[in-house]
Coordinates of C-alpha atoms and ligand atoms in Angstrom, one line a residue:
M1 CA 24.4 8.8 -8.6
P2 CA 22.4 10.2 -5.6
Q3 CA 19.6 7.9 -4.6
K4 CA 16.1 8.9 -5.7
P5 CA 13.8 9.6 -2.7
F6 CA 10.6 7.6 -2.6
F7 CA 8.0 8.2 0.2
V8 CA 4.9 6.0 0.4
T9 CA 2.1 6.2 2.9
T10 CA -1.0 4.3 3.9
P11 CA -3.9 6.1 5.6
I12 CA -3.5 6.1 9.3
Y13 CA -6.1 3.7 10.6
Y14 CA -8.9 4.5 13.1
V15 CA -8.5 2.6 16.3
N16 CA -12.2 2.1 16.9
D17 CA -11.9 -1.3 15.2
T18 CA -9.5 -4.2 14.7
P19 CA -7.7 -4.6 11.4
H20 CA -9.6 -6.0 8.5
I21 CA -8.9 -6.8 4.8
G22 CA -9.3 -3.2 3.8
H23 CA -6.4 -2.1 6.1
A24 CA -4.3 -5.1 5.0
Y25 CA -4.9 -4.3 1.4
T26 CA -3.5 -0.7 1.5
S27 CA -0.7 -1.7 3.7
V28 CA 0.4 -4.6 1.5
A29 CA 0.2 -2.3 -1.6
A30 CA 2.4 0.3 0.1
D31 CA 4.8 -2.4 1.2
V32 CA 5.1 -3.8 -2.4
L33 CA 5.9 -0.3 -3.6
A34 CA 8.4 0.3 -0.8
R35 CA 10.2 -3.0 -1.4
F36 CA 10.3 -2.6 -5.1
H37 CA 11.9 0.9 -4.8
R38 CA 14.4 -0.3 -2.2
L39 CA 15.4 -3.2 -4.5
D40 CA 15.7 -0.7 -7.3
G41 CA 18.2 1.3 -5.3
D42 CA 16.0 4.2 -4.2
N43 CA 16.0 5.9 -0.8
V44 CA 12.7 4.8 0.6
F45 CA 10.5 6.0 3.5
F46 CA 7.4 3.9 4.2
L47 CA 5.0 5.3 6.7
T48 CA 1.9 3.8 8.3
G49 CA 0.2 4.2 11.7
T50 CA -3.0 4.9 13.6
D51 CA -5.5 7.8 13.7
E52 CA -6.4 8.0 17.4
H53 CA -8.4 11.2 18.0
G54 CA -11.9 12.3 17.3
Q55 CA -15.5 11.7 18.2
K56 CA -15.6 8.2 16.9
I57 CA -12.8 7.0 19.1
Q58 CA -14.2 8.9 22.1
Q59 CA -17.6 7.3 21.6
T60 CA -16.1 3.8 21.2
A61 CA -14.1 4.2 24.4
L62 CA -17.2 5.4 26.2
K63 CA -19.2 2.4 25.0
K64 CA -16.4 0.0 26.1
G65 CA -16.1 1.8 29.4
V66 CA -12.4 2.6 29.0
E67 CA -10.4 5.8 28.7
P68 CA -9.8 6.8 25.1
Q69 CA -6.0 6.5 25.7
T70 CA -6.4 3.0 27.0
L71 CA -8.5 2.1 23.9
T72 CA -6.0 3.6 21.5
D73 CA -3.0 2.0 23.2
T74 CA -4.6 -1.5 22.9
V75 CA -6.0 -1.2 19.4
S76 CA -3.0 0.6 17.9
E77 CA -0.9 -2.4 19.0
G78 CA -3.1 -4.6 16.9
F79 CA -2.3 -2.5 13.8
R80 CA 1.3 -2.5 14.6
Q81 CA 1.2 -6.3 14.7
L82 CA -0.1 -6.3 11.1
S83 CA 3.4 -5.6 10.1
S84 CA 4.9 -8.8 11.4
L85 CA 1.8 -10.7 10.3
L86 CA 2.0 -9.5 6.7
A87 CA 5.8 -9.0 6.4
L88 CA 5.4 -5.2 6.1
T89 CA 8.6 -3.2 6.2
E90 CA 7.5 0.3 7.3
D91 CA 10.2 2.7 8.3
R92 CA 7.9 4.5 10.8
F93 CA 4.7 3.6 12.6
I94 CA 3.1 6.9 13.7
R95 CA 0.5 7.4 16.4
T96 CA -1.4 10.7 16.4
T97 CA -1.3 10.7 20.2
E98 CA 2.5 11.1 20.2
T99 CA 3.7 14.4 21.6
A100 CA 5.7 15.2 18.5
H101 CA 2.7 14.7 16.3
K102 CA 0.5 16.9 18.5
E103 CA 3.1 19.6 18.4
A104 CA 3.4 19.4 14.6
A105 CA -0.4 19.6 14.1
Q106 CA -0.5 22.6 16.4
A107 CA 2.4 24.2 14.4
L108 CA 0.5 23.7 11.2
W109 CA -2.6 25.3 12.8
T110 CA -0.5 28.3 13.9
R111 CA 0.9 28.7 10.4
L112 CA -2.6 28.7 9.0
A113 CA -3.8 31.2 11.7
D114 CA -0.8 33.5 11.2
K115 CA -1.4 33.6 7.5
G116 CA -5.0 34.6 8.1
H117 CA -6.6 31.4 6.8
L118 CA -8.6 30.6 9.9
Y119 CA -11.5 32.5 11.5
Q120 CA -13.9 31.9 14.3
S121 CA -17.6 31.4 13.8
S122 CA -20.1 28.6 14.6
Y123 CA -21.1 25.5 12.7
A124 CA -24.6 24.4 12.3
G125 CA -25.1 21.4 10.1
W126 CA -24.9 17.6 9.6
Y127 CA -22.0 15.5 10.9
A128 CA -21.4 11.8 10.4
V129 CA -19.3 10.4 13.2
R130 CA -18.5 7.2 11.4
D131 CA -16.9 9.2 8.5
E132 CA -15.8 12.1 10.7
A133 CA -17.2 14.3 8.0
F134 CA -19.5 17.3 7.7
Y135 CA -22.2 17.0 5.1
Q136 CA -24.5 19.5 3.4
E137 CA -28.3 19.0 3.5
K138 CA -28.3 18.5 -0.3
E139 CA -25.7 15.7 -0.1
L140 CA -27.9 13.5 2.2
V141 CA -29.5 10.5 0.7
D142 CA -32.7 9.3 2.6
G143 CA -31.5 11.2 5.7
K144 CA -28.1 9.5 5.7
A145 CA -24.6 10.5 4.5
P146 CA -23.9 9.5 0.9
T147 CA -21.7 6.8 2.4
G148 CA -24.6 5.3 4.3
A149 CA -23.4 6.6 7.6
D150 CA -25.8 8.0 10.1
V151 CA -25.7 11.8 10.5
E152 CA -26.5 14.0 13.4
W153 CA -27.3 17.7 13.6
V154 CA -24.4 19.7 15.2
E155 CA -24.4 23.2 16.4
E156 CA -21.2 24.5 18.0
P157 CA -18.7 27.4 18.0
S158 CA -16.0 26.5 15.6
Y159 CA -13.0 27.7 13.7
F160 CA -13.2 27.7 9.9
F161 CA -10.6 27.3 7.3
N162 CA -11.2 29.5 4.2
L163 CA -11.4 26.6 1.8
S164 CA -13.6 28.5 -0.6
K165 CA -10.6 30.7 -1.4
W166 CA -8.6 27.7 -2.6
E167 CA -11.0 26.7 -5.3
K168 CA -9.0 28.4 -8.0
P169 CA -5.5 27.5 -6.8
L170 CA -6.6 23.9 -6.4
L171 CA -8.0 23.7 -10.0
E172 CA -4.8 25.2 -11.3
F173 CA -2.8 22.7 -9.3
Y174 CA -4.8 19.8 -10.7
E175 CA -4.4 21.3 -14.2
Q176 CA -0.6 21.7 -13.8
N177 CA -0.1 18.3 -12.2
P178 CA -2.3 16.0 -14.3
D179 CA -0.7 13.0 -12.5
F180 CA -1.6 14.2 -9.0
I181 CA -4.8 12.1 -8.7
A182 CA -5.1 8.6 -10.1
P183 CA -6.9 6.7 -11.5
A184 CA -8.1 9.3 -14.0
T185 CA -11.8 8.7 -13.2
R186 CA -11.1 9.8 -9.6
R187 CA -9.3 12.9 -10.8
N188 CA -12.4 13.9 -12.8
E189 CA -14.6 13.3 -9.8
V190 CA -12.5 15.6 -7.7
I191 CA -12.3 18.3 -10.3
S192 CA -16.0 18.4 -10.8
F193 CA -16.5 18.5 -7.0
V194 CA -14.2 21.4 -6.7
K195 CA -15.7 23.2 -9.7
S196 CA -19.2 22.8 -8.1
G197 CA -18.0 25.2 -5.4
L198 CA -16.2 24.8 -2.1
R199 CA -17.5 26.0 1.2
D200 CA -15.3 27.0 4.1
L201 CA -14.5 24.0 6.3
S202 CA -15.1 23.7 10.0
V203 CA -11.7 22.7 11.5
S204 CA -12.4 22.6 15.2
R205 CA -14.8 20.9 17.5
S206 CA -16.0 22.2 20.9
T207 CA -18.6 19.7 22.1
F208 CA -16.2 17.0 23.1
T209 CA -12.5 16.8 24.2
W210 CA -10.7 13.9 22.7
G211 CA -8.3 15.6 20.3
I212 CA -5.4 18.0 20.0
S213 CA -6.1 21.4 21.6
V214 CA -6.3 24.4 19.4
P215 CA -3.3 26.7 20.2
N216 CA -4.4 29.5 22.4
D217 CA -8.0 28.3 22.7
S218 CA -8.5 25.4 25.0
D219 CA -12.3 25.4 24.4
H220 CA -11.6 23.8 21.0
I221 CA -9.9 20.7 19.7
M222 CA -8.7 20.3 16.1
Y223 CA -11.0 18.6 13.6
V224 CA -9.7 15.1 13.4
W225 CA -8.9 15.2 9.7
L226 CA -6.7 18.3 10.0
D227 CA -4.9 16.5 12.9
A228 CA -4.7 13.1 10.9
L229 CA -3.5 14.5 7.6
T230 CA -0.6 16.2 9.3
N231 CA 0.8 12.8 10.2
Y232 CA 2.3 12.7 6.7
I233 CA 4.6 15.5 7.5
S234 CA 5.0 15.2 11.3
A235 CA 6.5 11.8 10.7
L236 CA 9.2 13.5 8.6
G237 CA 10.0 16.0 11.3
F238 CA 7.7 18.9 10.6
P239 CA 7.6 21.7 11.9
Q240 CA 11.4 21.4 11.7
T241 CA 11.5 21.7 7.9
S242 CA 15.3 21.7 8.0
Q243 CA 15.2 18.1 9.2
E244 CA 16.9 15.6 6.9
N245 CA 13.8 13.4 6.4
F246 CA 11.6 16.4 5.6
K247 CA 14.1 17.9 3.2
T248 CA 14.6 14.5 1.5
F249 CA 11.2 13.1 1.2
W250 CA 8.6 16.0 1.1
P251 CA 6.8 16.2 -1.4
H252 CA 8.1 13.1 -3.2
V253 CA 5.2 11.1 -1.9
V254 CA 2.7 8.5 -3.1
H255 CA -0.3 8.6 -0.8
L256 CA -2.3 5.4 -1.1
V257 CA -5.9 5.8 0.1
G258 CA -9.2 4.1 -0.4
K259 CA -11.7 5.8 -2.7
D260 CA -13.9 6.8 0.3
I261 CA -11.3 9.1 1.7
L262 CA -10.3 10.7 -1.6
R263 CA -11.8 14.1 -0.9
F264 CA -9.9 14.7 2.3
H265 CA -6.7 13.9 0.5
A266 CA -7.3 15.5 -2.9
V267 CA -9.0 18.7 -1.7
Y268 CA -8.4 19.5 1.9
W269 CA -4.8 18.3 2.2
P270 CA -3.3 20.2 -0.7
A271 CA -5.3 23.3 0.3
F272 CA -4.0 23.1 3.9
L273 CA -0.5 22.7 2.7
M274 CA -0.7 25.5 0.1
A275 CA -2.2 27.8 2.7
A276 CA 0.6 27.0 5.1
G277 CA 3.2 27.8 2.4
L278 CA 4.2 24.1 2.0
E279 CA 4.3 22.1 -1.2
P280 CA 1.4 19.8 -1.9
P281 CA 2.0 16.1 -2.4
K282 CA 3.1 14.7 -5.7
R283 CA 0.8 11.7 -6.1
L284 CA -2.4 10.4 -4.7
F285 CA -3.7 7.0 -5.7
A286 CA -7.3 5.9 -4.7
H287 CA -7.8 2.2 -4.7
G288 CA -11.1 0.3 -4.8
W289 CA -13.0 -1.6 -2.2
W290 CA -13.3 -5.3 -1.5
T291 CA -16.6 -7.1 -1.3
H292 CA -16.9 -10.5 0.3
E293 CA -18.5 -13.2 -1.9
G294 CA -20.4 -10.4 -3.7
Q295 CA -21.5 -8.6 -0.5
K296 CA -20.5 -5.3 1.0
I297 CA -18.3 -5.9 4.0
S298 CA -19.7 -4.7 7.2
K299 CA -19.6 -5.5 10.9
S300 CA -23.4 -5.7 11.0
L301 CA -23.5 -8.3 8.3
G302 CA -20.8 -10.2 10.2
N303 CA -18.8 -10.8 7.1
T304 CA -15.5 -9.0 7.8
I305 CA -12.3 -10.8 6.8
S306 CA -9.5 -10.8 9.3
P307 CA -6.0 -10.6 8.0
Q308 CA -5.0 -13.1 10.7
D309 CA -7.4 -15.7 9.4
L310 CA -6.2 -15.2 5.8
V311 CA -2.6 -15.7 6.8
T312 CA -3.4 -18.7 9.0
T313 CA -5.4 -20.3 6.2
Y314 CA -3.5 -19.4 3.1
G315 CA -0.1 -18.1 4.2
V316 CA 1.6 -14.7 4.1
D317 CA 2.8 -14.7 0.5
Q318 CA -0.4 -16.2 -0.8
T319 CA -2.5 -13.5 0.9
R320 CA -0.3 -10.7 -0.4
Y321 CA -0.1 -12.1 -3.9
F322 CA -3.9 -12.7 -4.1
M323 CA -4.7 -9.1 -3.0
M324 CA -2.2 -7.6 -5.5
R325 CA -3.0 -9.8 -8.4
E326 CA -6.7 -10.5 -8.3
I327 CA -8.1 -7.0 -9.0
P328 CA -6.7 -4.1 -11.0
F329 CA -5.4 -1.6 -8.5
G330 CA -7.9 1.2 -8.5
S331 CA -11.0 -1.0 -9.2
D332 CA -13.3 -2.7 -6.8
G333 CA -13.1 -6.5 -6.4
D334 CA -14.5 -9.5 -4.7
F335 CA -12.9 -11.7 -2.1
S336 CA -13.9 -15.4 -2.1
H337 CA -12.2 -18.4 -0.8
K338 CA -12.6 -20.1 -4.1
A339 CA -10.9 -17.2 -5.9
I340 CA -7.9 -17.1 -3.5
L341 CA -7.6 -20.9 -3.7
Q342 CA -7.6 -21.0 -7.5
R343 CA -5.3 -18.0 -7.8
T344 CA -2.7 -19.3 -5.4
N345 CA -2.8 -22.9 -6.5
A346 CA -2.5 -21.9 -10.2
D347 CA 0.1 -19.1 -10.1
L348 CA 2.1 -19.9 -6.9
S349 CA 1.9 -23.7 -6.4
N350 CA 1.7 -24.9 -10.0
D351 CA 3.5 -22.3 -12.1
F352 CA 6.2 -20.8 -9.8
G353 CA 6.5 -23.4 -7.0
N354 CA 6.8 -26.4 -9.4
L355 CA 9.2 -24.6 -11.6
V356 CA 11.6 -23.9 -8.8
Q357 CA 11.1 -27.3 -7.2
R358 CA 11.7 -29.2 -10.5
V359 CA 14.8 -27.3 -11.5
L360 CA 16.5 -27.1 -8.1
S361 CA 15.8 -30.7 -7.2
F362 CA 17.2 -31.8 -10.6
I363 CA 20.4 -29.7 -10.0
H364 CA 20.6 -31.1 -6.5
K365 CA 20.3 -34.7 -7.6
H366 CA 22.1 -34.7 -10.9
C367 CA 24.8 -32.0 -10.5
E368 CA 26.3 -33.0 -7.2
A369 CA 24.2 -30.4 -5.3
Q370 CA 25.9 -27.4 -6.8
L371 CA 25.2 -25.1 -9.7
P372 CA 26.9 -26.7 -12.7
V373 CA 29.4 -25.1 -15.1
P374 CA 27.7 -24.2 -18.4
Q375 CA 29.1 -24.6 -21.9
D376 CA 28.6 -21.8 -24.4
L377 CA 25.0 -20.5 -24.3
T378 CA 23.0 -20.9 -27.5
S379 CA 21.1 -18.1 -29.1
D380 CA 17.9 -19.7 -27.7
D381 CA 19.4 -19.5 -24.2
H382 CA 20.4 -15.8 -24.7
H383 CA 17.0 -15.0 -26.1
F384 CA 15.2 -16.6 -23.1
L385 CA 17.5 -14.8 -20.6
R386 CA 17.0 -11.5 -22.3
L387 CA 13.2 -11.9 -22.1
I388 CA 13.5 -12.4 -18.4
E389 CA 15.9 -9.5 -17.9
D390 CA 13.6 -7.2 -19.9
L391 CA 10.8 -7.9 -17.4
L392 CA 12.5 -5.4 -15.0
P393 CA 12.0 -2.2 -17.1
R394 CA 8.5 -3.4 -17.9
A395 CA 7.7 -4.0 -14.2
R396 CA 9.3 -0.7 -13.3
E397 CA 7.0 1.1 -15.7
E398 CA 3.9 -0.4 -14.1
I399 CA 5.1 0.3 -10.6
Q400 CA 5.7 3.9 -11.6
H401 CA 2.0 4.4 -11.9
Q402 CA 1.0 1.9 -9.2
A403 CA -0.4 -0.7 -11.6
L404 CA 0.4 -3.4 -9.1
H405 CA -1.7 -6.1 -10.8
K406 CA 0.1 -5.5 -14.1
Y407 CA 3.5 -5.7 -12.3
C408 CA 2.5 -9.1 -11.0
E409 CA 1.2 -10.1 -14.5
I410 CA 4.5 -9.2 -16.0
V411 CA 6.6 -11.2 -13.6
W412 CA 4.3 -14.2 -14.1
Q413 CA 4.7 -13.9 -17.8
G414 CA 8.4 -14.6 -17.1
V415 CA 7.4 -17.6 -15.0
A416 CA 5.4 -19.0 -17.9
E417 CA 8.3 -18.3 -20.2
A418 CA 10.6 -20.3 -17.9
N419 CA 8.2 -23.2 -17.8
R420 CA 8.0 -23.2 -21.6
Y421 CA 11.8 -23.2 -21.8
V422 CA 11.9 -26.3 -19.5
D423 CA 9.4 -28.0 -21.7
R424 CA 11.3 -27.1 -24.8
M425 CA 14.7 -28.2 -23.5
E426 CA 13.7 -31.3 -21.6
P427 CA 16.7 -31.4 -19.3
W428 CA 15.6 -34.8 -18.0
S429 CA 16.0 -36.3 -21.6
L430 CA 19.3 -34.5 -22.0
R431 CA 20.6 -36.3 -18.9
K432 CA 20.9 -39.4 -21.1
T433 CA 21.6 -37.9 -24.5
N434 CA 23.7 -34.9 -23.8
P435 CA 24.7 -34.4 -20.1
E436 CA 26.9 -31.3 -20.8
R437 CA 24.0 -29.6 -22.6
M438 CA 21.8 -30.5 -19.6
K439 CA 24.1 -28.7 -17.3
T440 CA 23.9 -25.6 -19.5
V441 CA 20.1 -25.7 -19.6
L442 CA 20.0 -26.0 -15.8
F443 CA 22.4 -23.2 -15.3
V444 CA 20.3 -20.9 -17.6
L445 CA 17.2 -22.0 -15.7
A446 CA 18.7 -21.3 -12.3
T447 CA 19.8 -17.9 -13.5
S448 CA 16.2 -17.1 -14.6
I449 CA 14.8 -18.4 -11.3
K450 CA 17.2 -16.1 -9.5
D451 CA 15.9 -13.2 -11.6
L452 CA 12.2 -14.2 -11.2
A453 CA 12.7 -14.5 -7.4
L454 CA 14.2 -11.0 -7.2
L455 CA 11.5 -9.5 -9.4
A456 CA 8.7 -11.3 -7.4
S457 CA 10.2 -10.6 -4.0
P458 CA 8.3 -7.3 -3.4
V459 CA 5.0 -9.3 -3.6
I460 CA 6.1 -12.7 -2.2
P461 CA 9.0 -11.7 0.0
L462 CA 9.2 -14.9 2.1
A463 CA 9.1 -17.4 -0.7
A464 CA 11.5 -15.3 -2.8
A465 CA 14.0 -15.2 0.1
K466 CA 13.7 -19.0 0.5
I467 CA 14.3 -19.5 -3.2
L468 CA 17.4 -17.4 -3.2
D469 CA 18.6 -19.1 0.0
Q470 CA 18.1 -22.5 -1.7
M471 CA 20.4 -21.3 -4.4
S472 CA 22.9 -19.9 -2.0
F473 CA 22.5 -16.5 -3.7
P474 CA 24.5 -14.0 -1.7
H475 CA 22.4 -11.6 0.5
D476 CA 24.4 -8.5 -0.6
K477 CA 23.4 -9.1 -4.2
R478 CA 19.7 -9.3 -3.6
L479 CA 19.0 -6.1 -5.6
F480 CA 17.5 -5.4 -9.0
S481 CA 21.0 -4.5 -10.2
S482 CA 21.6 -8.3 -10.1
V483 CA 18.8 -9.0 -12.6
G484 CA 20.3 -10.3 -15.8
A485 CA 23.7 -11.3 -14.3
L486 CA 24.7 -14.9 -14.8
L487 CA 25.1 -16.9 -11.6
E488 CA 28.3 -18.2 -10.3
S489 CA 28.9 -21.9 -10.9
G490 CA 29.6 -24.0 -7.9
L491 CA 27.1 -22.4 -5.5
P492 CA 25.7 -25.1 -3.3
V493 CA 22.1 -26.2 -4.1
P494 CA 20.8 -28.2 -1.1
K495 CA 17.7 -30.4 -1.4
P496 CA 14.9 -27.8 -2.0
E497 CA 11.8 -27.7 0.2
G498 CA 8.4 -27.0 -1.2
L499 CA 7.4 -23.4 -1.4
F500 CA 3.6 -23.2 -1.8
P501 CA 1.7 -26.3 -0.5
R502 CA -1.3 -26.9 -2.7
L503 CA -4.5 -26.3 -0.8
S504 CA -7.5 -28.4 -2.0
V505 CA -10.4 -27.1 0.0
A506 CA -10.8 -23.8 1.8
P507 CA -11.0 -24.8 5.4
Q508 CA -14.1 -22.5 5.9
E509 CA -15.9 -24.4 3.3
G510 CA -14.8 -27.9 4.0
Ligands
MSP1 N1 -8.4 7.4 9.7 C1 -8.8 7.6 8.4 C2 -7.7 7.9 7.5 C3 -6.9 9.1 7.8 S1 -5.5 9.3 6.8 C4 -4.9 10.8 7.2 C5 -9.6 6.3 8.0 N2 -9.3 5.2 8.6 S2 -10.1 3.8 8.4 O1 -9.4 2.9 9.3 O2 -11.5 4.0 8.5 O3 -9.9 3.4 6.9 C6 -8.6 3.1 6.4 C7 -8.6 2.6 5.0 O4 -9.3 1.3 4.9 C8 -9.3 3.5 4.0 O5 -8.4 3.8 3.0 C9 -10.5 2.7 3.5 O6 -10.7 3.0 2.1 C10 -10.0 1.3 3.6 N3 -11.0 0.3 3.6 C11 -12.0 0.1 4.5 N4 -12.8 -0.9 4.0 C12 -12.4 -1.4 2.9 C13 -12.7 -2.4 2.0 N5 -13.7 -3.2 2.2 N6 -11.9 -2.6 0.9 C14 -10.7 -1.9 0.7 N7 -10.4 -0.9 1.5 C15 -11.3 -0.5 2.5 O7 -10.4 6.4 7.0

């Protein structure tokens, strides 16, 4: 069977600031999806990167007294390091200052111009540099953007994209593709926004220079969102639409974005693509925002959370698991040290870690450090193993619509089931009363632990690999197609090491 293509993206991050929990969140979510689909045998392309042009970056560089290119080179590197920090497995890290990307953005512009969708005029209105967005007077709240960003009055010659003409095609597109925008509340928001009427969009700037030049008009640079959105196809080889990656992966994409940048992705992006004669993306998922101990996260409040600190304090898998499990993907949620401590101690150290530790050290000690040969499995054993095996289609179902928290819940239902099986079977009592049955029970448990490690590995990849290593489970079998298969007796089981040390006090609080 040919492999199914699966393309997942994060927003490309602005390089005016160092990475924080919001960036880590989308990147981990994308990584979990990418890893899940790879283990499920799909052909995966995971894209992330940095958004390096625009007024915000130019102003930040000016404030710091460095050239924009120097700023972007330095800060972009910090985002690239998120990957090793959080065990991200992107296939491509794109930077919008790359020549190939610039050429792709210009090619998209030329297509739009050639098809008559751009015209020259001038823009007079409000602009929020922080959001890199134009706002109408009626959208302002107490003289600020609805996002709370400061706005400034801008008047400049500008090219416009005829967005107003795309109102009807967009509404038809949403209608025909009910799964394009998720969650459903976000879809409704977008539809009512489009129904309320679209105005043509200014797509070039002429009062500063840090951007991609407009083809055949060096007085203008492209509006940073037109430039940035193009990354999703320039990374696949656009404008060479005959390139393998473009042909394979476009438009089979899941764009993950925060709710604040929904409009750019749900309205402008499909409109640009349709206007250029390209297919709009298949799926857009808007996730919620984290607060910190109940407060909005902002630099001015000094309460930002650095991914580096999280990893140092709690560990990579713990950070990833907490972010995915704690809040329903799509809703807002709160970060607190107490919550991450409770969540990781309970689910990782107690439930999963102890299960593995108990079973593997018992095998190591009482089965000559190798996986024992079982006797016939009882119906209870079969029933238990079937429950574990059935987690895969259930998890897949949740992953299909990006319900990452439910996917975690399902896997941990399996962990709870395995703990109940241990308690029911009491292998330590069997050691004296029925050593052969003890071996069977341990064999069944080891098989379930292998399955649980495989199923959990998208979210806790380091611990999962360690578990499989401790069971000498072959690398080439570490795929979901191995879920449900019985293990081979005789595999070495060395003395296991602890997986998730229990943390008692959050260092920040203690
Ligand atoms: N450069 C644009 C995206 C262009 S994509 C073609 C951008 N960059 S950003 O760096 O400002 O934001 C990146 C992401 O971080 C957004 O999806 C945003 O929602 C997310 N978050 C920023 N703060 C956040 C939280 N406190 N919580 C969760 N996500 C948050 O926008």
